[in-house]
Amino acid sequence: MTTLTIHEAATTTGWSPRMLRYVEQLGLVASPRSAAGYRLYGPAQLQRLRTLRELLETHGVELGDVGFALRLRREPELATALDEWFEAEPQRPLLGPSTEMPDGDWLAFEQDKHSQLLTSDRRDTA
Amino acid sequence: MTTLTIHEAATTTGWSPRMLRYVEQLGLVASPRSAAGYRLYGPAQLQRLRTLRELLETHGVELGDVGFALRLRREPELATALDEWFEAEPQRPLLGPSTEMPDGDWLAFEQDKHSQLLTSDRRDTA
DNA sequence: GCCACCCTGACACGACCGCGGTAAGGTTGC
DNA sequence: GCAACCTTACCGCGGTCGTGTCAGGGTGGC
């Protein structure tokens, strides 16, 4: 069985040993340990590390983001809460920092539509 | 039509004007603008701001995280890439490729290991 | 028994984030 | 026509991220 030490795994995957430990700390790729506590990287872990690296590069994602994605999978209620919030979207989200559209129309439309929905919740402290 | 200025919207929703602009910059809650460029917050936006705030508080999430969730919805390929990565054969502890085992077992093992990482890092390995 | 490796902390540091504040200017209501 | 708002753009400051590195100590092959 080919199990590499952390340093070997690092050199073959392009991470640094430090980062391998960090990735494990984020809960993304953990390796089994030897009796003495050494991390033992097998083919499966190496594969995951390489695909993870590719994932980050091709999509411009950061480790923390993947960590959050992991959290989403661990906390379905969080995921559904977010889903609901986005789904309940009464307005169009921006496509960029400042995407302009010939609005004015959908403004009135949306607000009208929702003022109906929200009639019971009118407590403008104005 | 009840449209509040950014300052009014801020006071009624509990955000600061600064944060309202920041939230818009993240693409989470954008308000329509007046002809002169002033942000005009209607009931729909106020509602979103309040629910957003509640979302953050109840789930211990940060704005950046919600921003990333938004990114996931905007970039389905990113979402599927992440899905695939998480779905992809997670590392089995030193077993051959054809060795079948009920996934529930080591999955539980993994999650246990992770929950340790998440809950606390104090580990007394005597 | 050596020496090269591994482990877990911890410090450090540049870069960025979250957010307040301020400056320089446009808009609006009275 | 001015005060009170709004706009964007920037500075700053504390916090976090990604990463290297070092210290103190265990492991293991030769």
mmCIF file of C-alpha atoms (C1' of nucleotides) in Angstrom:
data_model
loop_
_atom_site.group_PDB
_atom_site.id
_atom_site.type_symbol
_atom_site.label_atom_id
_atom_site.label_comp_id
_atom_site.label_asym_id
_atom_site.label_seq_id
_atom_site.Cartn_x
_atom_site.Cartn_y
_atom_site.Cartn_z
ATOM 1 C CA MET A 1 0.000 0.000 0.000
ATOM 2 C CA THR A 2 1.448 3.314 -1.034
ATOM 3 C CA THR A 3 1.121 5.729 1.805
ATOM 4 C CA LEU A 4 3.142 8.874 1.679
ATOM 5 C CA THR A 5 4.280 11.046 4.516
ATOM 6 C CA ILE A 6 3.067 14.600 4.628
ATOM 7 C CA HIS A 7 6.193 15.919 3.010
ATOM 8 C CA GLU A 8 6.012 13.440 0.142
ATOM 9 C CA ALA A 9 2.322 14.076 -0.304
ATOM 10 C CA ALA A 10 3.037 17.779 -0.368
ATOM 11 C CA THR A 11 5.611 17.523 -3.115
ATOM 12 C CA THR A 12 3.444 15.309 -5.287
ATOM 13 C CA THR A 13 0.290 17.374 -4.903
ATOM 14 C CA GLY A 14 1.752 20.842 -5.054
ATOM 15 C CA TRP A 15 0.652 21.872 -1.611
ATOM 16 C CA SER A 16 3.030 22.579 1.224
ATOM 17 C CA PRO A 17 3.039 20.420 4.332
ATOM 18 C CA ARG A 18 1.756 23.423 6.211
ATOM 19 C CA MET A 19 -1.186 23.751 3.854
ATOM 20 C CA LEU A 20 -1.942 20.070 4.021
ATOM 21 C CA ARG A 21 -2.395 20.438 7.747
ATOM 22 C CA TYR A 22 -4.453 23.556 7.195
ATOM 23 C CA VAL A 23 -6.670 21.806 4.659
ATOM 24 C CA GLU A 24 -7.214 19.064 7.154
ATOM 25 C CA GLN A 25 -8.040 21.581 9.826
ATOM 26 C CA LEU A 26 -10.727 23.006 7.562
ATOM 27 C CA GLY A 27 -12.204 19.540 7.375
ATOM 28 C CA LEU A 28 -11.629 19.239 3.639
ATOM 29 C CA VAL A 29 -9.078 16.473 3.286
ATOM 30 C CA ALA A 30 -8.134 14.453 6.301
ATOM 31 C CA SER A 31 -5.717 11.608 6.163
ATOM 32 C CA PRO A 32 -5.636 8.540 8.349
ATOM 33 C CA ARG A 33 -2.919 8.468 10.935
ATOM 34 C CA SER A 34 -0.291 5.987 11.858
ATOM 35 C CA ALA A 35 -0.152 4.605 15.366
ATOM 36 C CA ALA A 36 2.260 7.343 16.252
ATOM 37 C CA GLY A 37 0.011 10.024 14.802
ATOM 38 C CA TYR A 38 1.768 10.531 11.491
ATOM 39 C CA ARG A 39 -0.490 11.503 8.632
ATOM 40 C CA LEU A 40 -0.543 8.807 5.992
ATOM 41 C CA TYR A 41 -1.618 9.958 2.552
ATOM 42 C CA GLY A 42 -2.950 7.254 0.295
ATOM 43 C CA PRO A 43 -3.990 7.493 -3.345
ATOM 44 C CA ALA A 44 -7.476 8.581 -2.361
ATOM 45 C CA GLN A 45 -6.211 11.542 -0.372
ATOM 46 C CA LEU A 46 -3.747 12.506 -3.051
ATOM 47 C CA GLN A 47 -6.515 12.463 -5.602
ATOM 48 C CA ARG A 48 -8.725 14.622 -3.440
ATOM 49 C CA LEU A 49 -5.936 17.085 -2.862
ATOM 50 C CA ARG A 50 -5.249 17.387 -6.549
ATOM 51 C CA THR A 51 -8.889 17.819 -7.503
ATOM 52 C CA LEU A 52 -9.321 20.310 -4.702
ATOM 53 C CA ARG A 53 -6.427 22.312 -6.022
ATOM 54 C CA GLU A 54 -7.872 22.238 -9.493
ATOM 55 C CA LEU A 55 -11.250 23.261 -8.158
ATOM 56 C CA LEU A 56 -9.769 26.307 -6.506
ATOM 57 C CA GLU A 57 -7.815 27.324 -9.549
ATOM 58 C CA THR A 58 -10.430 26.832 -12.216
ATOM 59 C CA HIS A 59 -13.185 28.575 -10.313
ATOM 60 C CA GLY A 60 -11.276 31.179 -8.416
ATOM 61 C CA VAL A 61 -12.524 29.863 -5.118
ATOM 62 C CA GLU A 62 -10.737 30.004 -1.805
ATOM 63 C CA LEU A 63 -10.337 27.350 0.804
ATOM 64 C CA GLY A 64 -12.611 29.225 3.141
ATOM 65 C CA ASP A 65 -15.332 29.152 0.524
ATOM 66 C CA VAL A 66 -15.040 25.404 0.170
ATOM 67 C CA GLY A 67 -15.151 25.273 3.922
ATOM 68 C CA PHE A 68 -18.411 27.162 3.863
ATOM 69 C CA ALA A 69 -19.782 24.832 1.207
ATOM 70 C CA LEU A 70 -18.914 22.016 3.545
ATOM 71 C CA ARG A 71 -20.789 23.764 6.308
ATOM 72 C CA LEU A 72 -23.798 24.014 4.042
ATOM 73 C CA ARG A 73 -23.740 20.267 3.559
ATOM 74 C CA ARG A 74 -23.416 19.672 7.254
ATOM 75 C CA GLU A 75 -26.162 22.068 8.256
ATOM 76 C CA PRO A 76 -29.092 21.481 5.943
ATOM 77 C CA GLU A 77 -31.177 23.946 7.898
ATOM 78 C CA LEU A 78 -28.685 26.646 7.082
ATOM 79 C CA ALA A 79 -28.837 25.646 3.444
ATOM 80 C CA THR A 80 -32.625 25.700 3.374
ATOM 81 C CA ALA A 81 -32.703 28.993 5.230
ATOM 82 C CA LEU A 82 -30.446 30.487 2.597
ATOM 83 C CA ASP A 83 -32.508 28.864 -0.127
ATOM 84 C CA GLU A 84 -35.625 30.396 1.248
ATOM 85 C CA TRP A 85 -34.086 33.792 1.536
ATOM 86 C CA PHE A 86 -32.897 33.748 -2.041
ATOM 87 C CA GLU A 87 -36.101 32.178 -3.257
ATOM 88 C CA ALA A 88 -38.241 34.746 -1.520
ATOM 89 C CA GLU A 89 -36.411 37.237 -3.587
ATOM 90 C CA PRO A 90 -38.746 40.137 -4.216
ATOM 91 C CA GLN A 91 -36.145 41.862 -6.316
ATOM 92 C CA ARG A 92 -33.561 40.883 -8.840
ATOM 93 C CA PRO A 93 -30.121 40.457 -7.401
ATOM 94 C CA LEU A 94 -27.426 42.488 -8.969
ATOM 95 C CA LEU A 95 -25.338 40.819 -11.580
ATOM 96 C CA GLY A 96 -22.378 42.956 -10.771
ATOM 97 C CA PRO A 97 -21.325 45.718 -8.446
ATOM 98 C CA SER A 98 -23.490 48.134 -10.305
ATOM 99 C CA THR A 99 -25.669 46.693 -12.991
ATOM 100 C CA GLU A 100 -28.071 49.247 -14.199
ATOM 101 C CA MET A 101 -31.295 48.458 -15.882
ATOM 102 C CA PRO A 102 -34.035 50.614 -17.263
ATOM 103 C CA ASP A 103 -35.939 50.337 -14.056
ATOM 104 C CA GLY A 104 -38.664 52.421 -12.650
ATOM 105 C CA ASP A 105 -41.165 50.024 -14.047
ATOM 106 C CA TRP A 106 -40.307 46.870 -12.221
ATOM 107 C CA LEU A 107 -39.726 49.018 -9.217
ATOM 108 C CA ALA A 108 -43.323 50.019 -9.030
ATOM 109 C CA PHE A 109 -44.393 46.582 -10.119
ATOM 110 C CA GLU A 110 -42.387 44.772 -7.485
ATOM 111 C CA GLN A 111 -43.224 47.097 -4.696
ATOM 112 C CA ASP A 112 -46.863 47.048 -5.600
ATOM 113 C CA LYS A 113 -46.873 43.293 -5.721
ATOM 114 C CA HIS A 114 -45.198 43.048 -2.375
ATOM 115 C CA SER A 115 -47.059 45.782 -0.623
ATOM 116 C CA GLN A 116 -50.009 43.504 -1.147
ATOM 117 C CA LEU A 117 -48.199 40.633 0.467
ATOM 118 C CA LEU A 118 -46.930 42.778 3.245
ATOM 119 C CA THR A 119 -50.035 44.706 4.104
ATOM 120 C CA SER A 120 -50.151 43.081 7.517
ATOM 121 C CA ASP A 121 -46.561 43.945 8.220
ATOM 122 C CA ARG A 122 -46.625 47.678 7.723
ATOM 123 C CA ARG A 123 -44.831 49.264 10.568
ATOM 124 C CA ASP A 124 -42.729 51.923 8.992
ATOM 125 C CA THR A 125 -41.276 53.843 11.856
ATOM 126 C CA ALA A 126 -41.194 56.932 9.740
ATOM 127 C CA MET B 1 -45.587 54.912 -2.030
ATOM 128 C CA THR B 2 -43.462 54.519 1.053
ATOM 129 C CA THR B 3 -39.881 54.792 -0.010
ATOM 130 C CA LEU B 4 -37.321 55.552 2.614
ATOM 131 C CA THR B 5 -33.962 57.148 2.180
ATOM 132 C CA ILE B 6 -30.910 55.171 3.137
ATOM 133 C CA HIS B 7 -30.711 56.774 6.530
ATOM 134 C CA GLU B 8 -34.329 56.038 7.341
ATOM 135 C CA ALA B 9 -34.026 52.522 6.038
ATOM 136 C CA ALA B 10 -30.971 52.086 8.184
ATOM 137 C CA THR B 11 -32.677 53.133 11.366
ATOM 138 C CA THR B 12 -35.713 50.962 10.754
ATOM 139 C CA THR B 13 -33.771 47.869 9.807
ATOM 140 C CA GLY B 14 -30.935 48.096 12.290
ATOM 141 C CA TRP B 15 -28.197 48.346 9.720
ATOM 142 C CA SER B 16 -26.041 51.381 9.253
ATOM 143 C CA PRO B 17 -26.173 53.376 6.038
ATOM 144 C CA ARG B 18 -22.647 52.262 5.425
ATOM 145 C CA MET B 19 -23.671 48.626 5.731
ATOM 146 C CA LEU B 20 -26.670 49.113 3.498
ATOM 147 C CA ARG B 21 -24.335 50.246 0.765
ATOM 148 C CA TYR B 22 -22.035 47.363 1.521
ATOM 149 C CA VAL B 23 -24.890 44.871 1.401
ATOM 150 C CA GLU B 24 -25.820 46.268 -1.961
ATOM 151 C CA GLN B 25 -22.239 46.018 -3.116
ATOM 152 C CA LEU B 26 -22.289 42.344 -2.217
ATOM 153 C CA GLY B 27 -25.316 41.997 -4.466
ATOM 154 C CA LEU B 28 -27.598 40.926 -1.638
ATOM 155 C CA VAL B 29 -30.124 43.726 -1.320
ATOM 156 C CA ALA B 30 -30.144 46.431 -3.906
ATOM 157 C CA SER B 31 -32.601 49.253 -3.894
ATOM 158 C CA PRO B 32 -33.946 51.112 -6.877
ATOM 159 C CA ARG B 33 -32.610 54.574 -7.355
ATOM 160 C CA SER B 34 -34.214 57.906 -7.806
ATOM 161 C CA ALA B 35 -33.487 59.939 -10.891
ATOM 162 C CA ALA B 36 -30.681 61.636 -8.999
ATOM 163 C CA GLY B 37 -29.196 58.346 -7.898
ATOM 164 C CA TYR B 38 -30.546 58.223 -4.355
ATOM 165 C CA ARG B 39 -31.321 54.763 -3.030
ATOM 166 C CA LEU B 40 -35.016 54.337 -2.412
ATOM 167 C CA TYR B 41 -35.941 51.583 0.009
ATOM 168 C CA GLY B 42 -39.439 50.235 -0.322
ATOM 169 C CA PRO B 43 -41.218 47.681 1.842
ATOM 170 C CA ALA B 44 -39.762 44.838 -0.179
ATOM 171 C CA GLN B 45 -36.208 45.939 0.452
ATOM 172 C CA LEU B 46 -36.861 46.594 4.111
ATOM 173 C CA GLN B 47 -38.308 43.153 4.470
ATOM 174 C CA ARG B 48 -35.307 41.593 2.814
ATOM 175 C CA LEU B 49 -32.955 43.530 5.006
ATOM 176 C CA ARG B 50 -34.721 42.395 8.132
ATOM 177 C CA THR B 51 -34.870 38.765 7.099
ATOM 178 C CA LEU B 52 -31.250 38.927 6.054
ATOM 179 C CA ARG B 53 -30.298 40.255 9.432
ATOM 180 C CA GLU B 54 -32.246 37.516 11.115
ATOM 181 C CA LEU B 55 -30.644 34.919 8.878
ATOM 182 C CA LEU B 56 -27.204 36.075 9.902
ATOM 183 C CA GLU B 57 -28.026 36.097 13.571
ATOM 184 C CA THR B 58 -29.847 32.809 13.851
ATOM 185 C CA HIS B 59 -27.308 30.822 11.896
ATOM 186 C CA GLY B 60 -24.119 32.602 12.795
ATOM 187 C CA VAL B 61 -23.389 33.401 9.196
ATOM 188 C CA GLU B 62 -21.540 36.379 7.843
ATOM 189 C CA LEU B 63 -22.346 38.601 4.926
ATOM 190 C CA GLY B 64 -19.473 37.201 2.950
ATOM 191 C CA ASP B 65 -20.898 33.728 3.360
ATOM 192 C CA VAL B 66 -24.255 34.806 2.023
ATOM 193 C CA GLY B 67 -22.367 36.461 -0.770
ATOM 194 C CA PHE B 68 -20.724 33.162 -1.570
ATOM 195 C CA ALA B 69 -24.090 31.398 -1.483
ATOM 196 C CA LEU B 70 -25.248 33.963 -3.990
ATOM 197 C CA ARG B 71 -22.242 33.191 -6.126
ATOM 198 C CA LEU B 72 -23.176 29.532 -6.007
ATOM 199 C CA ARG B 73 -26.610 30.348 -7.370
ATOM 200 C CA ARG B 74 -25.167 32.530 -10.086
ATOM 201 C CA GLU B 75 -22.529 30.042 -11.144
ATOM 202 C CA PRO B 76 -24.164 26.646 -11.353
ATOM 203 C CA GLU B 77 -20.985 25.153 -12.726
ATOM 204 C CA LEU B 78 -19.229 26.172 -9.559
ATOM 205 C CA ALA B 79 -22.001 24.606 -7.518
ATOM 206 C CA THR B 80 -21.878 21.369 -9.469
ATOM 207 C CA ALA B 81 -18.101 21.315 -9.310
ATOM 208 C CA LEU B 82 -18.289 21.594 -5.561
ATOM 209 C CA ASP B 83 -21.037 19.014 -5.464
ATOM 210 C CA GLU B 84 -18.930 16.619 -7.417
ATOM 211 C CA TRP B 85 -15.937 17.191 -5.251
ATOM 212 C CA PHE B 86 -17.863 16.526 -2.087
ATOM 213 C CA GLU B 87 -19.745 13.671 -3.638
ATOM 214 C CA ALA B 88 -16.646 12.115 -5.135
ATOM 215 C CA GLU B 89 -15.587 9.027 -3.337
ATOM 216 C CA PRO B 90 -14.440 10.389 -0.052
ATOM 217 C CA GLN B 91 -11.302 8.810 1.247
ATOM 218 C CA ARG B 92 -11.711 5.341 2.617
ATOM 219 C CA PRO B 93 -9.197 4.395 5.193
ATOM 220 C CA LEU B 94 -6.702 2.173 3.463
ATOM 221 C CA LEU B 95 -9.069 -0.100 1.616
ATOM 222 C CA GLY B 96 -8.797 -1.541 -1.835
ATOM 223 C CA PRO B 97 -10.802 0.009 -4.631
ATOM 224 C CA SER B 98 -13.181 -2.943 -4.841
ATOM 225 C CA THR B 99 -13.692 -3.296 -1.141
ATOM 226 C CA GLU B 100 -17.325 -2.581 -0.470
ATOM 227 C CA MET B 101 -18.514 -1.417 2.847
ATOM 228 C CA PRO B 102 -21.598 0.329 4.130
ATOM 229 C CA ASP B 103 -20.877 3.982 3.702
ATOM 230 C CA GLY B 104 -22.647 4.954 6.849
ATOM 231 C CA ASP B 105 -19.885 3.632 9.003
ATOM 232 C CA TRP B 106 -16.849 5.526 8.003
ATOM 233 C CA LEU B 107 -18.963 8.496 7.084
ATOM 234 C CA ALA B 108 -19.931 8.678 10.700
ATOM 235 C CA PHE B 109 -16.304 8.299 11.507
ATOM 236 C CA GLU B 110 -15.401 11.207 9.308
ATOM 237 C CA GLN B 111 -18.078 13.443 10.683
ATOM 238 C CA ASP B 112 -17.111 12.604 14.200
ATOM 239 C CA LYS B 113 -13.570 13.527 13.426
ATOM 240 C CA HIS B 114 -14.715 16.762 11.867
ATOM 241 C CA SER B 115 -17.006 17.711 14.668
ATOM 242 C CA GLN B 116 -14.037 17.444 16.930
ATOM 243 C CA LEU B 117 -12.253 19.938 14.789
ATOM 244 C CA LEU B 118 -15.228 22.224 14.678
ATOM 245 C CA THR B 119 -16.216 22.232 18.270
ATOM 246 C CA SER B 120 -12.845 22.626 19.872
ATOM 247 C CA ASP B 121 -9.218 22.255 19.128
ATOM 248 C CA ARG B 122 -8.212 21.342 22.632
ATOM 249 C CA ARG B 123 -7.188 17.775 22.425
ATOM 250 C CA ASP B 124 -5.385 16.176 25.281
ATOM 251 C CA THR B 125 -3.394 13.388 23.804
ATOM 252 C CA ALA B 126 -1.996 12.202 27.060
ATOM 253 C "C1'" DG C 1 21.991 6.286 18.998
ATOM 254 C "C1'" DC C 2 21.630 9.602 15.017
ATOM 255 C "C1'" DC C 3 19.510 12.227 12.204
ATOM 256 C "C1'" DA C 4 15.840 13.085 9.407
ATOM 257 C "C1'" DC C 5 11.525 13.080 9.610
ATOM 258 C "C1'" DC C 6 6.834 13.731 12.051
ATOM 259 C "C1'" DC C 7 3.756 16.007 15.540
ATOM 260 C "C1'" DT C 8 1.339 20.221 17.822
ATOM 261 C "C1'" DG C 9 1.530 24.852 19.074
ATOM 262 C "C1'" DA C 10 2.697 29.574 18.443
ATOM 263 C "C1'" DC C 11 4.448 33.962 16.318
ATOM 264 C "C1'" DA C 12 4.626 36.728 12.199
ATOM 265 C "C1'" DC C 13 3.360 38.970 8.289
ATOM 266 C "C1'" DG C 14 1.222 40.618 4.041
ATOM 267 C "C1'" DA C 15 -3.146 40.818 2.067
ATOM 268 C "C1'" DC C 16 -7.664 41.312 2.301
ATOM 269 C "C1'" DC C 17 -12.421 42.046 4.902
ATOM 270 C "C1'" DG C 18 -15.844 44.453 7.681
ATOM 271 C "C1'" DC C 19 -17.076 48.611 8.838
ATOM 272 C "C1'" DG C 20 -16.725 53.486 10.577
ATOM 273 C "C1'" DG C 21 -15.449 58.066 9.182
ATOM 274 C "C1'" DT C 22 -14.411 61.813 6.253
ATOM 275 C "C1'" DA C 23 -13.964 64.547 2.060
ATOM 276 C "C1'" DA C 24 -15.732 66.586 -2.114
ATOM 277 C "C1'" DG C 25 -19.497 67.186 -4.456
ATOM 278 C "C1'" DG C 26 -24.798 66.866 -6.152
ATOM 279 C "C1'" DT C 27 -30.030 67.173 -4.654
ATOM 280 C "C1'" DT C 28 -33.963 68.574 -2.276
ATOM 281 C "C1'" DG C 29 -37.272 70.630 0.823
ATOM 282 C "C1'" DC C 30 -38.608 74.538 2.984
ATOM 283 C "C1'" DG D 1 -30.384 79.372 -1.043
ATOM 284 C "C1'" DC D 2 -29.114 77.049 2.714
ATOM 285 C "C1'" DA D 3 -29.310 73.068 5.714
ATOM 286 C "C1'" DA D 4 -29.750 68.480 5.551
ATOM 287 C "C1'" DC D 5 -29.685 65.022 3.182
ATOM 288 C "C1'" DC D 6 -27.653 62.038 -0.643
ATOM 289 C "C1'" DT D 7 -23.715 60.177 -3.759
ATOM 290 C "C1'" DT D 8 -18.909 57.985 -4.623
ATOM 291 C "C1'" DA D 9 -14.145 57.425 -3.203
ATOM 292 C "C1'" DC D 10 -10.836 57.090 -0.084
ATOM 293 C "C1'" DC D 11 -8.160 56.297 4.743
ATOM 294 C "C1'" DG D 12 -7.865 53.598 8.823
ATOM 295 C "C1'" DC D 13 -8.095 50.141 12.072
ATOM 296 C "C1'" DG D 14 -8.890 45.705 14.035
ATOM 297 C "C1'" DG D 15 -9.734 40.923 12.525
ATOM 298 C "C1'" DT D 16 -9.161 36.940 9.710
ATOM 299 C "C1'" DC D 17 -6.811 34.165 5.975
ATOM 300 C "C1'" DG D 18 -3.107 31.882 3.896
ATOM 301 C "C1'" DT D 19 1.381 30.693 4.684
ATOM 302 C "C1'" DG D 20 6.146 30.336 6.377
ATOM 303 C "C1'" DT D 21 8.872 29.364 10.157
ATOM 304 C "C1'" DC D 22 10.491 28.187 14.564
ATOM 305 C "C1'" DA D 23 10.412 25.695 19.137
ATOM 306 C "C1'" DG D 24 9.848 21.728 21.838
ATOM 307 C "C1'" DG D 25 9.230 17.085 21.635
ATOM 308 C "C1'" DG D 26 8.185 12.116 19.687
ATOM 309 C "C1'" DT D 27 9.371 8.366 15.955
ATOM 310 C "C1'" DG D 28 11.857 5.418 13.188
ATOM 311 C "C1'" DG D 29 15.127 3.423 10.004
ATOM 312 C "C1'" DC D 30 19.828 2.259 9.646
#
